[in-house]
Amino acid sequence: MTVHERTQVGIVGAGPAGLLLSHLLALGGVDSVCVENRSRAYCEARQRAGMLESTTVELLRTVGLGDRLDAEGLEHDGIYVQFDGQRHHLNFRELTGGRWITIYAQTEIVKDLIAARTAAGAALEFEVSGTTVGRLDSDAPVLCYTDASDERHVVTCDVIAGCDGFHGITRRSIPANGLTMLAERSYPYAWLGILAAAPPSTDEVIYCRHDRGFALHSMRTPEIGRLYLQVPADEDIARWRDEQIWAELATRFALPGWSLTNGPVLQKSITPMRSFVAAPMRYGNLFLAGDAAHIVPPTGAKGLNLAVADVAALATALTRLLRDADPSLADAYSDHCLERVWRSTHLSWWMTSMLHIAPGQDQFESELQLTQLRHLVTSRTAAATLAETYTGYAPIRYDPSTRLAAKQLWPSVA
Ligand code: FAD
Ligand code: DHB
């Protein structure tokens, strides 16, 4: 049997983008249906991001998602940058006049969002299959899926939001002439990431360039470390025993008088590195947000923060469109988001290329990396440039009541 339904916004994907969008739309009085092909448990356990810009933290607080984040998040003033056997601190709070960063795992944001949406009785379906979207250039696009009990749903929407990540179906449902730009760069290395029951050996995150490759020491809680190693792009994780991972991390982070605390590895995985931007982020009544539209290599921690900024802008734009019949912010959505996307794409590419060792890298390239790093830790201007984009480039445009005049909310459109 097929069930025919109606909603204002059909959302594909219950990652951070899809879940936050459904939460923000509900605050604006707009209905949505959100479908996800994985289980709730899988979404809540998928290890990914951890570093939040202060702009992201402020938005989550504003929309009622700050309680656990404030209790359990680890607020940091800045980062360490290590190269040539020395570790340097960059104090972002001081460099930006007050902005900071917070470690709070994506898994926890997803748990908080699912709890909030479930408590609100939201239409949120896990373990769906056969998701399709159609009639995207009409004013009644359709979202179709089969639910976990094998019932087929056809949901007629005003708008569809593609929040289904890089490998999702929504971007690929856009006809060939619908995307005017697909800009892509792949990198010849990957990250091997571990989650470990080992107290962090540092108070703030360390980005380390070593001749053997990049390493990153992050954390999740005062008891749990999150660490990454640069490995070859086609690396097989089975080649890395836990003792080898710890030994390689210790070699890359080594400093006189400092040691790395080891512990049981709870989870390990390999992440490929790619930059990708699809534009425009809209086709008819399909709006793309988060990783469905753009991905960055993880260095610089921009992906989740971009997804949050996209859906904050999208929620405001769709509330204006669907509640107040005002299309101006929806029409400006793609251009507005792409400005931030390209700034973050540059930061991630820059940090990636400055800190990783490419296969066959020659002395010229190594010296260019080292001179950039020396400049970063000795020039206040260079450090402030990094700090500004790292902590959140521009204010996130979100109007919680959606009652402000458009020009107060979004000056670039007015
Ligand atoms: P996703 O999280 O990918 O969510 C998309 C959802 O759609 C998924 O749940 C998927 O199952 C679902 N889906 C896909 N296809 C379908 C379908 N056909 N039907 C229904 N549902 C579907 N970012 C940061 O900001 N800071 C960091 O510190 C950081 N570190 C990272 C470290 C690693 C190792 C990795 C891999 C990423 C990191 N990122 C970081 C990036 C960040 O995790 C992503 O940018 C973020 O998950 C994007 O959220 P999203 O909701 O757009 O996409
Ligand atoms: C983390 C991930 C990143 O990509 C980064 O640049 C900093 C921190 C993390 O997982 O904590």
mmCIF file of N, CA and C in Angstrom, residues 75-127:
data_model
loop_
_atom_site.group_PDB
_atom_site.id
_atom_site.type_symbol
_atom_site.label_atom_id
_atom_site.label_comp_id
_atom_site.label_asym_id
_atom_site.label_seq_id
_atom_site.Cartn_x
_atom_site.Cartn_y
_atom_site.Cartn_z
ATOM 1 N N GLU A 75 35.765 24.332 26.195
ATOM 2 C CA GLU A 75 36.042 25.602 25.531
ATOM 3 C C GLU A 75 37.554 25.814 25.435
ATOM 4 N N HIS A 76 38.044 26.124 24.234
ATOM 5 C CA HIS A 76 39.481 26.354 24.033
ATOM 6 C C HIS A 76 39.720 27.774 23.546
ATOM 7 N N ASP A 77 40.853 28.344 23.978
ATOM 8 C CA ASP A 77 41.214 29.696 23.526
ATOM 9 C C ASP A 77 41.832 29.683 22.135
ATOM 10 N N GLY A 78 42.472 28.568 21.769
ATOM 11 C CA GLY A 78 43.178 28.547 20.486
ATOM 12 C C GLY A 78 43.673 27.160 20.165
ATOM 13 N N ILE A 79 44.763 27.092 19.399
ATOM 14 C CA ILE A 79 45.344 25.800 18.993
ATOM 15 C C ILE A 79 46.869 25.875 19.143
ATOM 16 N N TYR A 80 47.497 24.700 19.120
ATOM 17 C CA TYR A 80 48.950 24.635 18.986
ATOM 18 C C TYR A 80 49.285 24.265 17.551
ATOM 19 N N VAL A 81 50.388 24.846 17.064
ATOM 20 C CA VAL A 81 50.925 24.476 15.757
ATOM 21 C C VAL A 81 52.353 24.007 15.998
ATOM 22 N N GLN A 82 52.661 22.783 15.551
ATOM 23 C CA GLN A 82 53.991 22.210 15.795
ATOM 24 C C GLN A 82 54.681 21.917 14.468
ATOM 25 N N PHE A 83 55.940 22.324 14.372
ATOM 26 C CA PHE A 83 56.767 21.989 13.196
ATOM 27 C C PHE A 83 58.213 22.191 13.595
ATOM 28 N N ASP A 84 59.129 21.547 12.859
ATOM 29 C CA ASP A 84 60.560 21.728 13.125
ATOM 30 C C ASP A 84 60.908 21.483 14.597
ATOM 31 N N GLY A 85 60.225 20.540 15.243
ATOM 32 C CA GLY A 85 60.545 20.187 16.629
ATOM 33 C C GLY A 85 60.145 21.230 17.656
ATOM 34 N N GLN A 86 59.252 22.163 17.283
ATOM 35 C CA GLN A 86 58.796 23.150 18.270
ATOM 36 C C GLN A 86 57.284 23.313 18.207
ATOM 37 N N ARG A 87 56.692 23.564 19.371
ATOM 38 C CA ARG A 87 55.232 23.726 19.466
ATOM 39 C C ARG A 87 54.928 25.180 19.835
ATOM 40 N N HIS A 88 54.020 25.792 19.083
ATOM 41 C CA HIS A 88 53.691 27.210 19.295
ATOM 42 C C HIS A 88 52.197 27.331 19.571
ATOM 43 N N HIS A 89 51.822 28.249 20.463
ATOM 44 C CA HIS A 89 50.401 28.448 20.748
ATOM 45 C C HIS A 89 49.873 29.657 20.002
ATOM 46 N N LEU A 90 48.700 29.511 19.370
ATOM 47 C CA LEU A 90 48.012 30.662 18.779
ATOM 48 C C LEU A 90 46.769 30.915 19.616
ATOM 49 N N ASN A 91 46.678 32.101 20.207
ATOM 50 C CA ASN A 91 45.542 32.416 21.074
ATOM 51 C C ASN A 91 44.473 33.161 20.257
ATOM 52 N N PHE A 92 43.470 32.397 19.828
ATOM 53 C CA PHE A 92 42.438 32.967 18.947
ATOM 54 C C PHE A 92 41.598 34.006 19.683
ATOM 55 N N ARG A 93 41.350 33.771 20.973
ATOM 56 C CA ARG A 93 40.509 34.705 21.732
ATOM 57 C C ARG A 93 41.130 36.096 21.691
ATOM 58 N N GLU A 94 42.456 36.088 21.873
ATOM 59 C CA GLU A 94 43.167 37.350 21.897
ATOM 60 C C GLU A 94 43.290 37.933 20.469
ATOM 61 N N LEU A 95 43.528 37.071 19.503
ATOM 62 C CA LEU A 95 43.730 37.539 18.122
ATOM 63 C C LEU A 95 42.445 38.060 17.476
ATOM 64 N N THR A 96 41.284 37.547 17.917
ATOM 65 C CA THR A 96 40.023 37.931 17.264
ATOM 66 C C THR A 96 39.195 38.861 18.134
ATOM 67 N N GLY A 97 39.710 39.246 19.291
ATOM 68 C CA GLY A 97 38.917 40.103 20.166
ATOM 69 C C GLY A 97 37.772 39.342 20.814
ATOM 70 N N GLY A 98 37.981 38.070 21.141
ATOM 71 C CA GLY A 98 36.997 37.373 21.987
ATOM 72 C C GLY A 98 36.429 36.074 21.452
ATOM 73 N N ARG A 99 36.666 35.738 20.169
ATOM 74 C CA ARG A 99 36.064 34.490 19.670
ATOM 75 C C ARG A 99 36.896 33.293 20.107
ATOM 76 N N TRP A 100 36.214 32.167 20.309
ATOM 77 C CA TRP A 100 36.867 30.968 20.830
ATOM 78 C C TRP A 100 36.400 29.776 20.001
ATOM 79 N N ILE A 101 36.810 28.561 20.415
ATOM 80 C CA ILE A 101 36.344 27.327 19.775
ATOM 81 C C ILE A 101 35.947 26.347 20.879
ATOM 82 N N THR A 102 35.073 25.429 20.560
ATOM 83 C CA THR A 102 34.596 24.471 21.559
ATOM 84 C C THR A 102 34.666 23.060 21.000
ATOM 85 N N ILE A 103 35.215 22.157 21.807
ATOM 86 C CA ILE A 103 35.194 20.739 21.438
ATOM 87 C C ILE A 103 33.900 20.135 21.988
ATOM 88 N N TYR A 104 33.054 19.671 21.108
ATOM 89 C CA TYR A 104 31.815 18.974 21.488
ATOM 90 C C TYR A 104 31.484 18.087 20.290
ATOM 91 N N ALA A 105 31.479 16.781 20.501
ATOM 92 C CA ALA A 105 31.450 15.857 19.359
ATOM 93 C C ALA A 105 30.151 15.956 18.570
ATOM 94 N N GLN A 106 30.284 15.744 17.263
ATOM 95 C CA GLN A 106 29.117 15.712 16.378
ATOM 96 C C GLN A 106 28.108 14.671 16.861
ATOM 97 N N THR A 107 28.608 13.551 17.381
ATOM 98 C CA THR A 107 27.694 12.511 17.900
ATOM 99 C C THR A 107 26.778 13.103 18.978
ATOM 100 N N GLU A 108 27.323 14.000 19.803
ATOM 101 C CA GLU A 108 26.527 14.565 20.905
ATOM 102 C C GLU A 108 25.516 15.578 20.362
ATOM 103 N N ILE A 109 25.913 16.353 19.348
ATOM 104 C CA ILE A 109 24.962 17.298 18.733
ATOM 105 C C ILE A 109 23.813 16.514 18.101
ATOM 106 N N VAL A 110 24.163 15.425 17.423
ATOM 107 C CA VAL A 110 23.124 14.599 16.787
ATOM 108 C C VAL A 110 22.201 14.006 17.856
ATOM 109 N N LYS A 111 22.768 13.527 18.961
ATOM 110 C CA LYS A 111 21.913 12.982 20.044
ATOM 111 C C LYS A 111 20.988 14.062 20.594
ATOM 112 N N ASP A 112 21.539 15.269 20.833
ATOM 113 C CA ASP A 112 20.727 16.364 21.371
ATOM 114 C C ASP A 112 19.584 16.709 20.412
ATOM 115 N N LEU A 113 19.900 16.735 19.110
ATOM 116 C CA LEU A 113 18.882 17.097 18.121
ATOM 117 C C LEU A 113 17.809 16.023 18.009
ATOM 118 N N ILE A 114 18.228 14.757 17.994
ATOM 119 C CA ILE A 114 17.232 13.677 17.882
ATOM 120 C C ILE A 114 16.330 13.689 19.119
ATOM 121 N N ALA A 115 16.930 13.920 20.289
ATOM 122 C CA ALA A 115 16.124 13.967 21.524
ATOM 123 C C ALA A 115 15.115 15.115 21.440
ATOM 124 N N ALA A 116 15.564 16.287 20.973
ATOM 125 C CA ALA A 116 14.665 17.446 20.898
ATOM 126 C C ALA A 116 13.547 17.215 19.881
ATOM 127 N N ARG A 117 13.885 16.641 18.725
ATOM 128 C CA ARG A 117 12.867 16.417 17.684
ATOM 129 C C ARG A 117 11.884 15.329 18.111
ATOM 130 N N THR A 118 12.406 14.302 18.782
ATOM 131 C CA THR A 118 11.530 13.210 19.223
ATOM 132 C C THR A 118 10.575 13.733 20.298
ATOM 133 N N ALA A 119 11.116 14.529 21.226
ATOM 134 C CA ALA A 119 10.271 15.081 22.298
ATOM 135 C C ALA A 119 9.183 15.991 21.718
ATOM 136 N N ALA A 120 9.477 16.636 20.594
ATOM 137 C CA ALA A 120 8.486 17.537 19.979
ATOM 138 C C ALA A 120 7.500 16.775 19.087
ATOM 139 N N GLY A 121 7.653 15.456 19.016
ATOM 140 C CA GLY A 121 6.733 14.646 18.202
ATOM 141 C C GLY A 121 6.951 14.833 16.709
ATOM 142 N N ALA A 122 8.191 15.129 16.309
ATOM 143 C CA ALA A 122 8.481 15.429 14.904
ATOM 144 C C ALA A 122 8.307 14.203 14.015
ATOM 145 N N ALA A 123 8.045 14.473 12.730
ATOM 146 C CA ALA A 123 8.017 13.395 11.734
ATOM 147 C C ALA A 123 9.461 13.123 11.328
ATOM 148 N N LEU A 124 10.065 12.142 11.988
ATOM 149 C CA LEU A 124 11.479 11.806 11.762
ATOM 150 C C LEU A 124 11.543 10.292 11.607
ATOM 151 N N GLU A 125 11.876 9.845 10.406
ATOM 152 C CA GLU A 125 11.828 8.402 10.106
ATOM 153 C C GLU A 125 13.230 7.874 9.852
ATOM 154 N N PHE A 126 13.661 6.900 10.638
ATOM 155 C CA PHE A 126 14.948 6.241 10.409
ATOM 156 C C PHE A 126 14.729 4.960 9.601
ATOM 157 N N GLU A 127 15.837 4.424 9.094
ATOM 158 C CA GLU A 127 15.849 3.140 8.382
ATOM 159 C C GLU A 127 14.873 3.107 7.213
#
